[in-house]
Amino acid sequence: MKIGLPRGVQDILPEEIPYWHLIEKTARSIFEKYNYEEIRTPIFEYTELFVKGTGETTDIVMKEMYTFTDKKGRSLTLRPEGTPGVIRAYLTNKIYTSKPVWKVYYIGPMFRYERPQAGRYRQFHQLGVEVLGRKDPYIDFEVINIAVEILKSLELENIEVEINSLGCSQCRPKYREALKSYFSKYEDLLSPIDKERLERNPLRILDSKDEKVISLKEDAPQPLDFLCEDCKKHFDKVTNYLSIANLNYKINPKLVRGLDYYTRTVFEITTTTLGAQNAVVGGGRYDNLVETYGGPQIPGLGFALGIERLILLLKQQAKLGIEKQKLLFLAIEDENYLKKAIEISQVLQKNFKVEVGPLEEPLRAQLRLADKIGADFVLIINSSLIERNFIKIRDFKSGEEKNISIDNLIETLNTML
Ligand code: ATP
Ligand code: MG
């Protein structure tokens, strides 16, 4: 039997890697400028971490987790998102005892059992940030701004920031009650899962992808209408900062996001290009999450960006200017020059991308390979030139040839490539 790929996962082949490097490099450099440090947390954690944090009535926890029991009977889960692990690390390492503010970023794989389709996989990659210890609205703006900055630096077009506020533990209960009484009127139309949510967490119904519920959502109460004074002020300041920075945003009163821990600001960044799977970034504030995990009362917020989705978008917009380094190919006339070839290759490979040919084979065979692998230039060591300490270089595309001195090989190549 031939063993293939499990559903929903994919190889990232060498041809794709330049896109990944470009995105990672761009994001890292922006994160560092805003004073964020990298963190790497484990791929699997105790299942409980996600049940408690992400939320037991969310789609992620109810349907999408890769959960398994290890040999000692512990329940572990491949991380479906980055935030719970970062908060756990914050608590495990008691970061709050030494740092009043902790700003970190991560890049890595996440796992969700979803129905695979373009831009939706079972293993996918996110990069994101988390900030712990700041409750001021400026930082909400900063987090949104960083995400936008990454997308703009990659020249992604048609970006739209959608923003909303979900309130806090003061005003949320009233909103929750309003939602509950609204959806209770239509209880018969709800699926078993949404019925359960009606009792435990009516907010999650707003996230339902059920056809019948989607039309009900139209007239459902909206969290903005229930905000307390402090939440209202906070929200106004965040949107005001977005305006000051000339950042295009739209208030979307129906935006709730799929995770339980959000309070106050939630946002998504979409493009008008990708169709159904159009959100490329999602994020928000979570002022109670650290406490939920048994830690001190420390506010937090963050975002996550889907890397595969971003690459799809950039490709659709033909916007990935990846520069390829020129490839040199080193060949010799015959085996007498083997030693020389190895010496020269050692120097060349400190400076350029070099493929050394099969030196024991005839020159013809070496050149055939150079052609097949798409070398840009071939350097040939032959008897008439090497006596004078020269080497031949052939431009493989134009066929043009010239002899260059080995003494200033690097300088000459530097000007040519
Ligand atoms: P969606 O509504 O598309 O399911 P989400 O709200 O579940 O997204 P988040 O959990 O906020 O997504 O994750 C942030 C980003 O990660 C998304 O905007 C998307 O770009 C990406 N993402 C989420 N799930 C997947 C997936 N299964 N495959 C690829 N990318 C994903
Ligand atoms: Mg989802």
CSV table of C-alpha atoms and ligand atoms in Angstrom, one decimal:
chain,number,residue,atom,x,y,z
A,1,MET,CA,0.0,0.0,0.0
A,2,LYS,CA,1.2,3.5,-0.8
A,3,ILE,CA,1.0,5.7,2.2
A,4,GLY,CA,-0.4,9.1,1.4
A,5,LEU,CA,-1.2,12.3,3.3
A,6,PRO,CA,-3.8,12.4,6.1
A,7,ARG,CA,-6.8,14.6,5.1
A,8,GLY,CA,-6.3,18.3,5.7
A,9,VAL,CA,-2.6,18.4,6.0
A,10,GLN,CA,0.0,19.4,3.3
A,11,ASP,CA,3.7,19.4,2.5
A,12,ILE,CA,5.3,22.7,2.2
A,13,LEU,CA,7.7,22.0,-0.6
A,14,PRO,CA,10.9,23.9,-1.2
A,15,GLU,CA,9.3,26.0,-4.0
A,16,GLU,CA,6.9,27.4,-1.4
A,17,ILE,CA,9.5,28.1,1.3
A,18,PRO,CA,10.5,31.5,0.0
A,19,TYR,CA,6.9,32.8,0.7
A,20,TRP,CA,7.1,31.5,4.2
A,21,HIS,CA,10.5,33.0,4.8
A,22,LEU,CA,9.3,36.4,3.4
A,23,ILE,CA,6.3,36.4,5.7
A,24,GLU,CA,8.2,35.3,8.8
A,25,LYS,CA,11.0,37.7,8.2
A,26,THR,CA,8.6,40.6,7.6
A,27,ALA,CA,6.6,39.8,10.7
A,28,ARG,CA,9.6,39.2,13.0
A,29,SER,CA,11.1,42.5,12.0
A,30,ILE,CA,7.9,44.4,12.7
A,31,PHE,CA,7.3,42.6,16.1
A,32,GLU,CA,10.8,43.4,17.2
A,33,LYS,CA,10.3,47.1,16.4
A,34,TYR,CA,7.2,47.2,18.6
A,35,ASN,CA,9.2,45.6,21.4
A,36,TYR,CA,7.7,42.1,21.2
A,37,GLU,CA,9.9,39.1,22.0
A,38,GLU,CA,9.5,35.6,20.6
A,39,ILE,CA,8.1,32.7,22.6
A,40,ARG,CA,7.9,29.0,21.6
A,41,THR,CA,5.4,26.9,23.6
A,42,PRO,CA,4.7,23.2,23.2
A,43,ILE,CA,2.6,21.8,20.4
A,44,PHE,CA,0.6,19.7,22.9
A,45,GLU,CA,-0.8,20.7,26.3
A,46,TYR,CA,-3.3,19.3,28.7
A,47,THR,CA,-6.7,19.2,27.1
A,48,GLU,CA,-8.1,21.1,30.1
A,49,LEU,CA,-6.1,24.2,29.1
A,50,PHE,CA,-8.3,24.6,26.0
A,51,VAL,CA,-11.5,23.5,27.5
A,52,LYS,CA,-11.2,26.1,30.2
A,53,GLY,CA,-9.7,28.9,28.1
A,54,THR,CA,-10.9,28.6,24.5
A,55,GLY,CA,-14.2,27.6,26.0
A,56,GLU,CA,-16.3,24.4,26.3
A,57,THR,CA,-19.1,25.7,24.2
A,58,THR,CA,-16.9,26.9,21.3
A,59,ASP,CA,-16.7,25.0,18.0
A,60,ILE,CA,-13.0,24.5,18.6
A,61,VAL,CA,-13.5,22.6,21.8
A,62,MET,CA,-16.8,20.9,20.9
A,63,LYS,CA,-15.8,19.6,17.5
A,64,GLU,CA,-12.3,20.5,16.3
A,65,MET,CA,-9.7,19.3,18.8
A,66,TYR,CA,-7.1,16.6,18.2
A,67,THR,CA,-7.3,15.0,21.6
A,68,PHE,CA,-5.5,11.8,22.7
A,69,THR,CA,-4.7,9.9,25.8
A,70,ASP,CA,-1.0,9.2,26.4
A,71,LYS,CA,0.4,6.0,27.8
A,72,LYS,CA,-0.2,7.2,31.4
A,73,GLY,CA,-3.8,8.0,30.7
A,74,ARG,CA,-3.5,11.8,30.6
A,75,SER,CA,-5.7,13.7,28.2
A,76,LEU,CA,-3.5,15.8,25.8
A,77,THR,CA,-4.5,18.0,22.9
A,78,LEU,CA,-2.6,19.3,19.9
A,79,ARG,CA,-2.9,23.1,20.3
A,80,PRO,CA,-5.8,24.5,18.2
A,81,GLU,CA,-4.7,28.1,18.9
A,82,GLY,CA,-1.8,29.9,20.4
A,83,THR,CA,-3.2,32.0,23.2
A,84,PRO,CA,-3.9,29.4,26.0
A,85,GLY,CA,-0.3,28.1,25.8
A,86,VAL,CA,1.2,31.5,26.1
A,87,ILE,CA,-1.0,32.3,29.1
A,88,ARG,CA,-0.1,29.0,30.6
A,89,ALA,CA,3.7,29.8,30.1
A,90,TYR,CA,3.1,33.2,31.7
A,91,LEU,CA,1.7,31.5,34.8
A,92,THR,CA,4.0,28.5,34.8
A,93,ASN,CA,7.0,30.8,34.8
A,94,LYS,CA,5.5,33.4,37.1
A,95,ILE,CA,6.3,36.1,34.6
A,96,TYR,CA,4.0,38.5,36.4
A,97,THR,CA,6.3,38.6,39.4
A,98,SER,CA,9.1,40.2,37.4
A,99,LYS,CA,7.4,41.9,34.4
A,100,PRO,CA,4.6,44.4,34.6
A,101,VAL,CA,4.0,44.1,30.9
A,102,TRP,CA,4.8,41.1,28.8
A,103,LYS,CA,4.7,41.4,25.0
A,104,VAL,CA,5.4,38.2,23.0
A,105,TYR,CA,5.0,36.8,19.6
A,106,TYR,CA,4.8,33.3,18.2
A,107,ILE,CA,5.0,31.5,14.9
A,108,GLY,CA,4.0,27.9,14.5
A,109,PRO,CA,1.5,25.1,13.6
A,110,MET,CA,-2.0,24.7,15.0
A,111,PHE,CA,-4.4,21.8,14.6
A,112,ARG,CA,-8.2,21.7,14.1
A,113,TYR,CA,-10.4,18.9,12.9
A,114,GLU,CA,-12.3,21.0,10.3
A,115,ARG,CA,-13.7,20.3,6.9
A,116,PRO,CA,-10.7,20.9,4.6
A,117,GLN,CA,-11.1,23.3,1.7
A,118,ALA,CA,-9.1,26.2,0.2
A,119,GLY,CA,-7.6,28.2,3.0
A,120,ARG,CA,-8.9,25.8,5.7
A,121,TYR,CA,-6.8,22.9,6.8
A,122,ARG,CA,-6.3,20.5,9.8
A,123,GLN,CA,-2.8,21.6,10.3
A,124,PHE,CA,-2.2,25.2,9.6
A,125,HIS,CA,0.2,27.9,10.8
A,126,GLN,CA,-0.4,31.1,12.7
A,127,LEU,CA,1.8,34.0,13.7
A,128,GLY,CA,0.5,36.2,16.4
A,129,VAL,CA,1.1,38.4,19.5
A,130,GLU,CA,-0.1,38.4,23.1
A,131,VAL,CA,0.2,41.4,25.5
A,132,LEU,CA,-0.2,40.8,29.2
A,133,GLY,CA,-0.5,43.6,31.7
A,134,ARG,CA,-1.9,46.5,29.8
A,135,LYS,CA,-5.5,47.6,30.1
A,136,ASP,CA,-5.3,51.0,28.2
A,137,PRO,CA,-7.0,51.4,24.9
A,138,TYR,CA,-3.8,52.5,23.2
A,139,ILE,CA,-2.5,48.9,23.3
A,140,ASP,CA,-5.7,47.6,21.6
A,141,PHE,CA,-4.8,50.0,18.8
A,142,GLU,CA,-1.2,48.9,18.7
A,143,VAL,CA,-2.1,45.3,18.4
A,144,ILE,CA,-4.5,46.0,15.5
A,145,ASN,CA,-1.9,48.3,13.9
A,146,ILE,CA,0.8,45.7,14.0
A,147,ALA,CA,-1.4,43.2,12.2
A,148,VAL,CA,-2.2,45.8,9.5
A,149,GLU,CA,1.4,46.8,9.3
A,150,ILE,CA,2.5,43.2,8.5
A,151,LEU,CA,-0.2,42.9,5.8
A,152,LYS,CA,0.7,46.3,4.3
A,153,SER,CA,4.4,45.5,4.3
A,154,LEU,CA,3.6,42.5,2.2
A,155,GLU,CA,1.6,44.8,-0.1
A,156,LEU,CA,-1.7,42.9,0.5
A,157,GLU,CA,-4.5,44.9,-1.0
A,158,ASN,CA,-8.2,45.5,-0.1
A,159,ILE,CA,-7.6,45.1,3.6
A,160,GLU,CA,-10.5,45.9,5.9
A,161,VAL,CA,-10.4,46.0,9.7
A,162,GLU,CA,-13.7,45.1,11.3
A,163,ILE,CA,-14.1,45.9,15.0
A,164,ASN,CA,-16.6,45.5,17.8
A,165,SER,CA,-16.8,45.4,21.6
A,166,LEU,CA,-18.2,42.6,23.6
A,167,GLY,CA,-18.2,44.4,27.0
A,168,CYS,CA,-16.9,43.2,30.3
A,169,SER,CA,-18.0,41.3,33.3
A,170,GLN,CA,-20.1,44.3,34.3
A,171,CYS,CA,-22.2,44.7,31.2
A,172,ARG,CA,-21.9,41.3,29.6
A,173,PRO,CA,-24.4,39.5,31.9
A,174,LYS,CA,-27.2,41.9,30.8
A,175,TYR,CA,-26.4,41.3,27.2
A,176,ARG,CA,-26.3,37.6,27.7
A,177,GLU,CA,-29.8,37.7,29.2
A,178,ALA,CA,-31.1,39.7,26.3
A,179,LEU,CA,-29.7,37.2,23.9
A,180,LYS,CA,-31.1,34.3,25.8
A,181,SER,CA,-34.6,35.7,25.8
A,182,TYR,CA,-34.3,36.6,22.1
A,183,PHE,CA,-33.2,33.1,21.0
A,184,SER,CA,-35.6,31.4,23.4
A,185,LYS,CA,-38.5,32.6,21.3
A,186,TYR,CA,-37.0,30.5,18.4
A,187,GLU,CA,-35.9,27.5,20.4
A,188,ASP,CA,-37.7,25.1,18.1
A,189,LEU,CA,-35.5,26.2,15.2
A,190,LEU,CA,-32.3,25.7,17.0
A,191,SER,CA,-30.0,22.6,16.4
A,192,PRO,CA,-29.3,20.5,19.5
A,193,ILE,CA,-25.8,22.1,19.8
A,194,ASP,CA,-27.3,25.6,19.7
A,195,LYS,CA,-30.0,24.6,22.2
A,196,GLU,CA,-27.4,23.6,24.6
A,197,ARG,CA,-25.6,26.9,24.0
A,198,LEU,CA,-28.8,28.8,24.7
A,199,GLU,CA,-28.5,27.6,28.3
A,200,ARG,CA,-24.7,27.6,28.8
A,201,ASN,CA,-23.5,30.4,26.5
A,202,PRO,CA,-26.0,32.2,24.2
A,203,LEU,CA,-23.2,34.3,22.7
A,204,ARG,CA,-21.9,31.3,20.9
A,205,ILE,CA,-25.2,31.0,18.9
A,206,LEU,CA,-24.2,34.2,17.1
A,207,ASP,CA,-21.2,32.2,15.8
A,208,SER,CA,-23.4,29.4,14.5
A,209,LYS,CA,-23.0,28.5,10.8
A,210,ASP,CA,-26.5,26.9,10.8
A,211,GLU,CA,-28.6,28.3,7.9
A,212,LYS,CA,-31.7,28.9,10.1
A,213,VAL,CA,-29.8,30.7,12.8
A,214,ILE,CA,-28.0,32.9,10.3
A,215,SER,CA,-31.3,34.6,9.5
A,216,LEU,CA,-32.3,34.9,13.1
A,217,LYS,CA,-29.0,36.6,13.9
A,218,GLU,CA,-30.1,39.6,11.8
A,219,ASP,CA,-32.4,40.9,14.5
A,220,ALA,CA,-30.6,39.6,17.6
A,221,PRO,CA,-29.6,42.2,20.2
A,222,GLN,CA,-26.1,43.6,19.7
A,223,PRO,CA,-23.4,43.9,22.4
A,224,LEU,CA,-22.7,47.6,21.6
A,225,ASP,CA,-26.1,48.5,22.8
A,226,PHE,CA,-25.4,47.0,26.2
A,227,LEU,CA,-21.9,48.4,26.9
A,228,CYS,CA,-21.3,50.0,30.3
A,229,GLU,CA,-19.8,53.5,30.5
A,230,ASP,CA,-16.2,52.3,30.9
A,231,CYS,CA,-16.5,49.9,28.0
A,232,LYS,CA,-18.0,52.5,25.8
A,233,LYS,CA,-15.2,54.9,26.6
A,234,HIS,CA,-12.6,52.3,25.9
A,235,PHE,CA,-14.1,51.4,22.6
A,236,ASP,CA,-14.4,55.0,21.5
A,237,LYS,CA,-10.8,55.6,22.3
A,238,VAL,CA,-9.6,52.6,20.3
A,239,THR,CA,-11.6,53.6,17.2
A,240,ASN,CA,-10.4,57.2,17.7
A,241,TYR,CA,-6.7,56.0,17.6
A,242,LEU,CA,-7.4,54.0,14.5
A,243,SER,CA,-8.8,57.2,12.9
A,244,ILE,CA,-5.8,59.2,14.0
A,245,ALA,CA,-3.5,56.7,12.4
A,246,ASN,CA,-5.6,56.7,9.2
A,247,LEU,CA,-6.3,53.1,9.5
A,248,ASN,CA,-9.3,52.0,7.6
A,249,TYR,CA,-11.8,50.3,9.9
A,250,LYS,CA,-15.5,49.4,10.0
A,251,ILE,CA,-17.5,48.9,13.1
A,252,ASN,CA,-19.3,45.5,12.7
A,253,PRO,CA,-21.8,45.3,15.6
A,254,LYS,CA,-22.4,41.6,14.7
A,255,LEU,CA,-18.8,40.5,15.1
A,256,VAL,CA,-18.4,38.1,18.0
A,257,ARG,CA,-15.5,35.8,17.2
A,258,GLY,CA,-15.3,32.1,18.0
A,259,LEU,CA,-13.5,32.0,21.3
A,260,ASP,CA,-15.1,32.4,24.7
A,261,TYR,CA,-12.5,34.5,26.5
A,262,TYR,CA,-12.9,37.8,24.7
A,263,THR,CA,-13.9,40.9,26.5
A,264,ARG,CA,-14.2,44.4,25.1
A,265,THR,CA,-12.4,44.8,21.8
A,266,VAL,CA,-12.7,42.1,19.1
A,267,PHE,CA,-11.5,42.5,15.6
A,268,GLU,CA,-10.9,40.7,12.3
A,269,ILE,CA,-9.0,41.7,9.3
A,270,THR,CA,-10.5,40.6,6.0
A,271,THR,CA,-9.8,41.2,2.3
A,272,THR,CA,-12.5,41.5,-0.3
A,273,THR,CA,-10.6,39.0,-2.5
A,274,LEU,CA,-10.8,35.5,-0.9
A,275,GLY,CA,-14.5,34.6,-0.8
A,276,ALA,CA,-15.9,32.5,2.1
A,277,GLN,CA,-12.6,32.0,3.9
A,278,ASN,CA,-11.8,35.7,3.9
A,279,ALA,CA,-10.6,36.4,7.4
A,280,VAL,CA,-6.8,36.5,7.6
A,281,VAL,CA,-6.4,37.9,11.1
A,282,GLY,CA,-8.5,37.6,14.2
A,283,GLY,CA,-8.0,38.9,17.7
A,284,GLY,CA,-9.2,40.8,20.7
A,285,ARG,CA,-8.9,41.5,24.4
A,286,TYR,CA,-9.2,38.9,27.1
A,287,ASP,CA,-9.2,40.7,30.5
A,288,ASN,CA,-10.4,37.7,32.5
A,289,LEU,CA,-8.4,34.8,30.9
A,290,VAL,CA,-5.4,34.9,33.3
A,291,GLU,CA,-7.8,34.8,36.2
A,292,THR,CA,-9.8,32.0,34.7
A,293,TYR,CA,-6.5,29.9,34.8
A,294,GLY,CA,-6.2,30.7,38.5
A,295,GLY,CA,-3.7,33.6,38.0
A,296,PRO,CA,-3.8,37.2,39.2
A,297,GLN,CA,-6.2,39.7,37.7
A,298,ILE,CA,-4.1,40.7,34.6
A,299,PRO,CA,-5.6,42.0,31.4
A,300,GLY,CA,-4.5,40.7,28.0
A,301,LEU,CA,-5.0,40.9,24.3
A,302,GLY,CA,-3.6,39.6,21.0
A,303,PHE,CA,-4.2,38.5,17.5
A,304,ALA,CA,-3.5,35.5,15.2
A,305,LEU,CA,-2.8,35.6,11.5
A,306,GLY,CA,-3.3,32.6,9.3
A,307,ILE,CA,-0.2,32.1,7.2
A,308,GLU,CA,-1.6,29.7,4.6
A,309,ARG,CA,-4.5,32.1,4.0
A,310,LEU,CA,-2.2,35.0,3.6
A,311,ILE,CA,-0.1,33.2,1.1
A,312,LEU,CA,-3.2,32.3,-0.9
A,313,LEU,CA,-4.2,36.0,-0.9
A,314,LEU,CA,-0.8,37.2,-1.9
A,315,LYS,CA,-0.7,34.7,-4.8
A,316,GLN,CA,-4.2,35.7,-6.0
A,317,GLN,CA,-3.0,39.3,-6.0
A,318,ALA,CA,0.3,38.2,-7.7
A,319,LYS,CA,2.0,40.1,-5.0
A,320,LEU,CA,5.0,38.0,-3.9
A,321,GLY,CA,8.2,39.4,-5.3
A,322,ILE,CA,10.5,36.7,-4.3
A,323,GLU,CA,14.1,37.3,-5.6
A,324,LYS,CA,16.0,34.2,-6.5
A,325,GLN,CA,19.7,34.0,-5.8
A,326,LYS,CA,21.7,33.2,-9.0
A,327,LEU,CA,23.1,29.7,-9.2
A,328,LEU,CA,26.7,29.1,-10.2
A,329,PHE,CA,27.8,25.7,-11.4
A,330,LEU,CA,31.4,24.5,-11.1
A,331,ALA,CA,32.8,22.1,-13.7
A,332,ILE,CA,36.2,20.8,-14.7
A,333,GLU,CA,37.8,19.6,-18.0
A,334,ASP,CA,39.2,16.5,-16.5
A,335,GLU,CA,40.1,14.9,-13.2
A,336,ASN,CA,43.5,16.6,-13.0
A,337,TYR,CA,41.7,19.7,-11.7
A,338,LEU,CA,39.7,18.0,-9.0
A,339,LYS,CA,41.8,19.4,-6.2
A,340,LYS,CA,41.6,22.9,-7.7
A,341,ALA,CA,37.9,22.6,-8.0
A,342,ILE,CA,37.4,21.6,-4.4
A,343,GLU,CA,39.7,24.5,-3.3
A,344,ILE,CA,37.8,27.0,-5.4
A,345,SER,CA,34.4,25.7,-4.3
A,346,GLN,CA,35.3,26.2,-0.7
A,347,VAL,CA,35.9,29.9,-1.4
A,348,LEU,CA,32.9,30.3,-3.7
A,349,GLN,CA,30.4,28.8,-1.3
A,350,LYS,CA,31.2,31.3,1.4
A,351,ASN,CA,29.8,34.0,-1.0
A,352,PHE,CA,27.5,32.5,-3.6
A,353,LYS,CA,25.0,29.7,-4.3
A,354,VAL,CA,27.1,27.0,-5.9
A,355,GLU,CA,26.4,23.6,-7.2
A,356,VAL,CA,29.6,21.5,-7.8
A,357,GLY,CA,29.2,19.2,-10.8
A,358,PRO,CA,29.9,15.4,-10.9
A,359,LEU,CA,33.7,16.1,-11.2
A,360,GLU,CA,34.6,12.5,-12.1
A,361,GLU,CA,32.4,12.6,-15.2
A,362,PRO,CA,33.3,14.0,-18.6
A,363,LEU,CA,32.8,17.8,-19.0
A,364,ARG,CA,29.9,17.2,-21.4
A,365,ALA,CA,28.0,15.3,-18.7
A,366,GLN,CA,28.7,18.0,-16.1
A,367,LEU,CA,27.4,20.7,-18.5
A,368,ARG,CA,24.3,18.7,-19.3
A,369,LEU,CA,23.4,18.6,-15.6
A,370,ALA,CA,24.1,22.3,-15.3
A,371,ASP,CA,21.6,22.9,-18.0
A,372,LYS,CA,19.0,20.6,-16.5
A,373,ILE,CA,19.1,22.2,-13.0
A,374,GLY,CA,18.9,25.7,-14.5
A,375,ALA,CA,22.3,27.1,-13.5
A,376,ASP,CA,22.7,30.7,-14.4
A,377,PHE,CA,26.5,30.6,-14.8
A,378,VAL,CA,29.0,27.8,-15.3
A,379,LEU,CA,32.6,28.2,-14.1
A,380,ILE,CA,34.9,25.8,-16.0
A,381,ILE,CA,38.4,25.0,-15.0
A,382,ASN,CA,40.5,23.9,-18.0
A,383,SER,CA,44.1,23.4,-18.8
A,384,SER,CA,44.9,26.4,-21.0
A,385,LEU,CA,43.5,28.9,-18.5
A,386,ILE,CA,44.4,27.4,-15.1
A,387,GLU,CA,48.1,27.7,-16.0
A,388,ARG,CA,47.6,31.5,-16.1
A,389,ASN,CA,45.4,31.3,-13.0
A,390,PHE,CA,42.2,32.1,-14.9
A,391,ILE,CA,38.8,30.4,-15.1
A,392,LYS,CA,36.2,30.4,-17.8
A,393,ILE,CA,32.7,31.7,-17.0
A,394,ARG,CA,29.7,31.0,-19.3
A,395,ASP,CA,26.4,32.8,-19.0
A,396,PHE,CA,24.1,29.9,-19.5
A,397,LYS,CA,21.2,32.0,-20.7
A,398,SER,CA,23.1,34.1,-23.3
A,399,GLY,CA,25.9,31.6,-24.1
A,400,GLU,CA,28.4,34.5,-23.6
A,401,GLU,CA,31.8,33.4,-22.3
A,402,LYS,CA,34.7,35.2,-20.7
A,403,ASN,CA,37.9,34.4,-18.8
A,404,ILE,CA,38.3,35.8,-15.3
A,405,SER,CA,41.3,35.9,-13.0
A,406,ILE,CA,41.1,33.6,-10.0
A,407,ASP,CA,42.9,36.1,-7.9
A,408,ASN,CA,39.9,38.4,-7.9
A,409,LEU,CA,37.2,35.8,-8.6
A,410,ILE,CA,34.9,37.0,-5.8
A,411,GLU,CA,35.1,40.7,-6.7
A,412,THR,CA,34.4,39.9,-10.4
A,413,LEU,CA,31.5,37.6,-9.6
A,414,ASN,CA,30.1,40.2,-7.2
A,415,THR,CA,29.9,42.7,-10.0
A,416,MET,CA,28.4,40.2,-12.5
A,417,LEU,CA,25.7,38.7,-10.3
B,1,ATP,P1,-12.8,31.0,10.6
B,1,ATP,O1,-14.0,31.9,11.0
B,1,ATP,O2,-12.3,31.2,9.2
B,1,ATP,O3,-12.9,29.6,11.0
B,1,ATP,P2,-11.5,31.5,13.1
B,1,ATP,O4,-12.3,32.6,13.7
B,1,ATP,O5,-11.7,30.1,13.5
B,1,ATP,O6,-11.6,31.6,11.5
B,1,ATP,P3,-9.1,32.2,14.5
B,1,ATP,O7,-9.2,31.2,15.5
B,1,ATP,O8,-9.4,33.6,14.9
B,1,ATP,O9,-10.0,31.8,13.2
B,1,ATP,O10,-7.7,32.2,13.8
B,1,ATP,C1,-7.1,33.3,13.2
B,1,ATP,C2,-6.7,33.1,11.8
B,1,ATP,O11,-6.2,31.8,11.6
B,1,ATP,C3,-7.9,33.1,10.9
B,1,ATP,O12,-8.3,34.4,10.5
B,1,ATP,C4,-7.4,32.3,9.7
B,1,ATP,O13,-6.6,33.2,8.8
B,1,ATP,C5,-6.5,31.3,10.3
B,1,ATP,N1,-7.2,30.0,10.4
B,1,ATP,C6,-8.1,29.6,11.3
B,1,ATP,N2,-8.5,28.3,11.2
B,1,ATP,C7,-7.8,27.9,10.1
B,1,ATP,C8,-7.7,26.7,9.3
B,1,ATP,N3,-8.5,25.6,9.7
B,1,ATP,N4,-6.9,26.6,8.3
B,1,ATP,C9,-6.2,27.6,7.9
B,1,ATP,N5,-6.2,28.8,8.5
B,1,ATP,C10,-7.0,29.0,9.6
B,2,MG,MG,-12.8,28.5,12.7
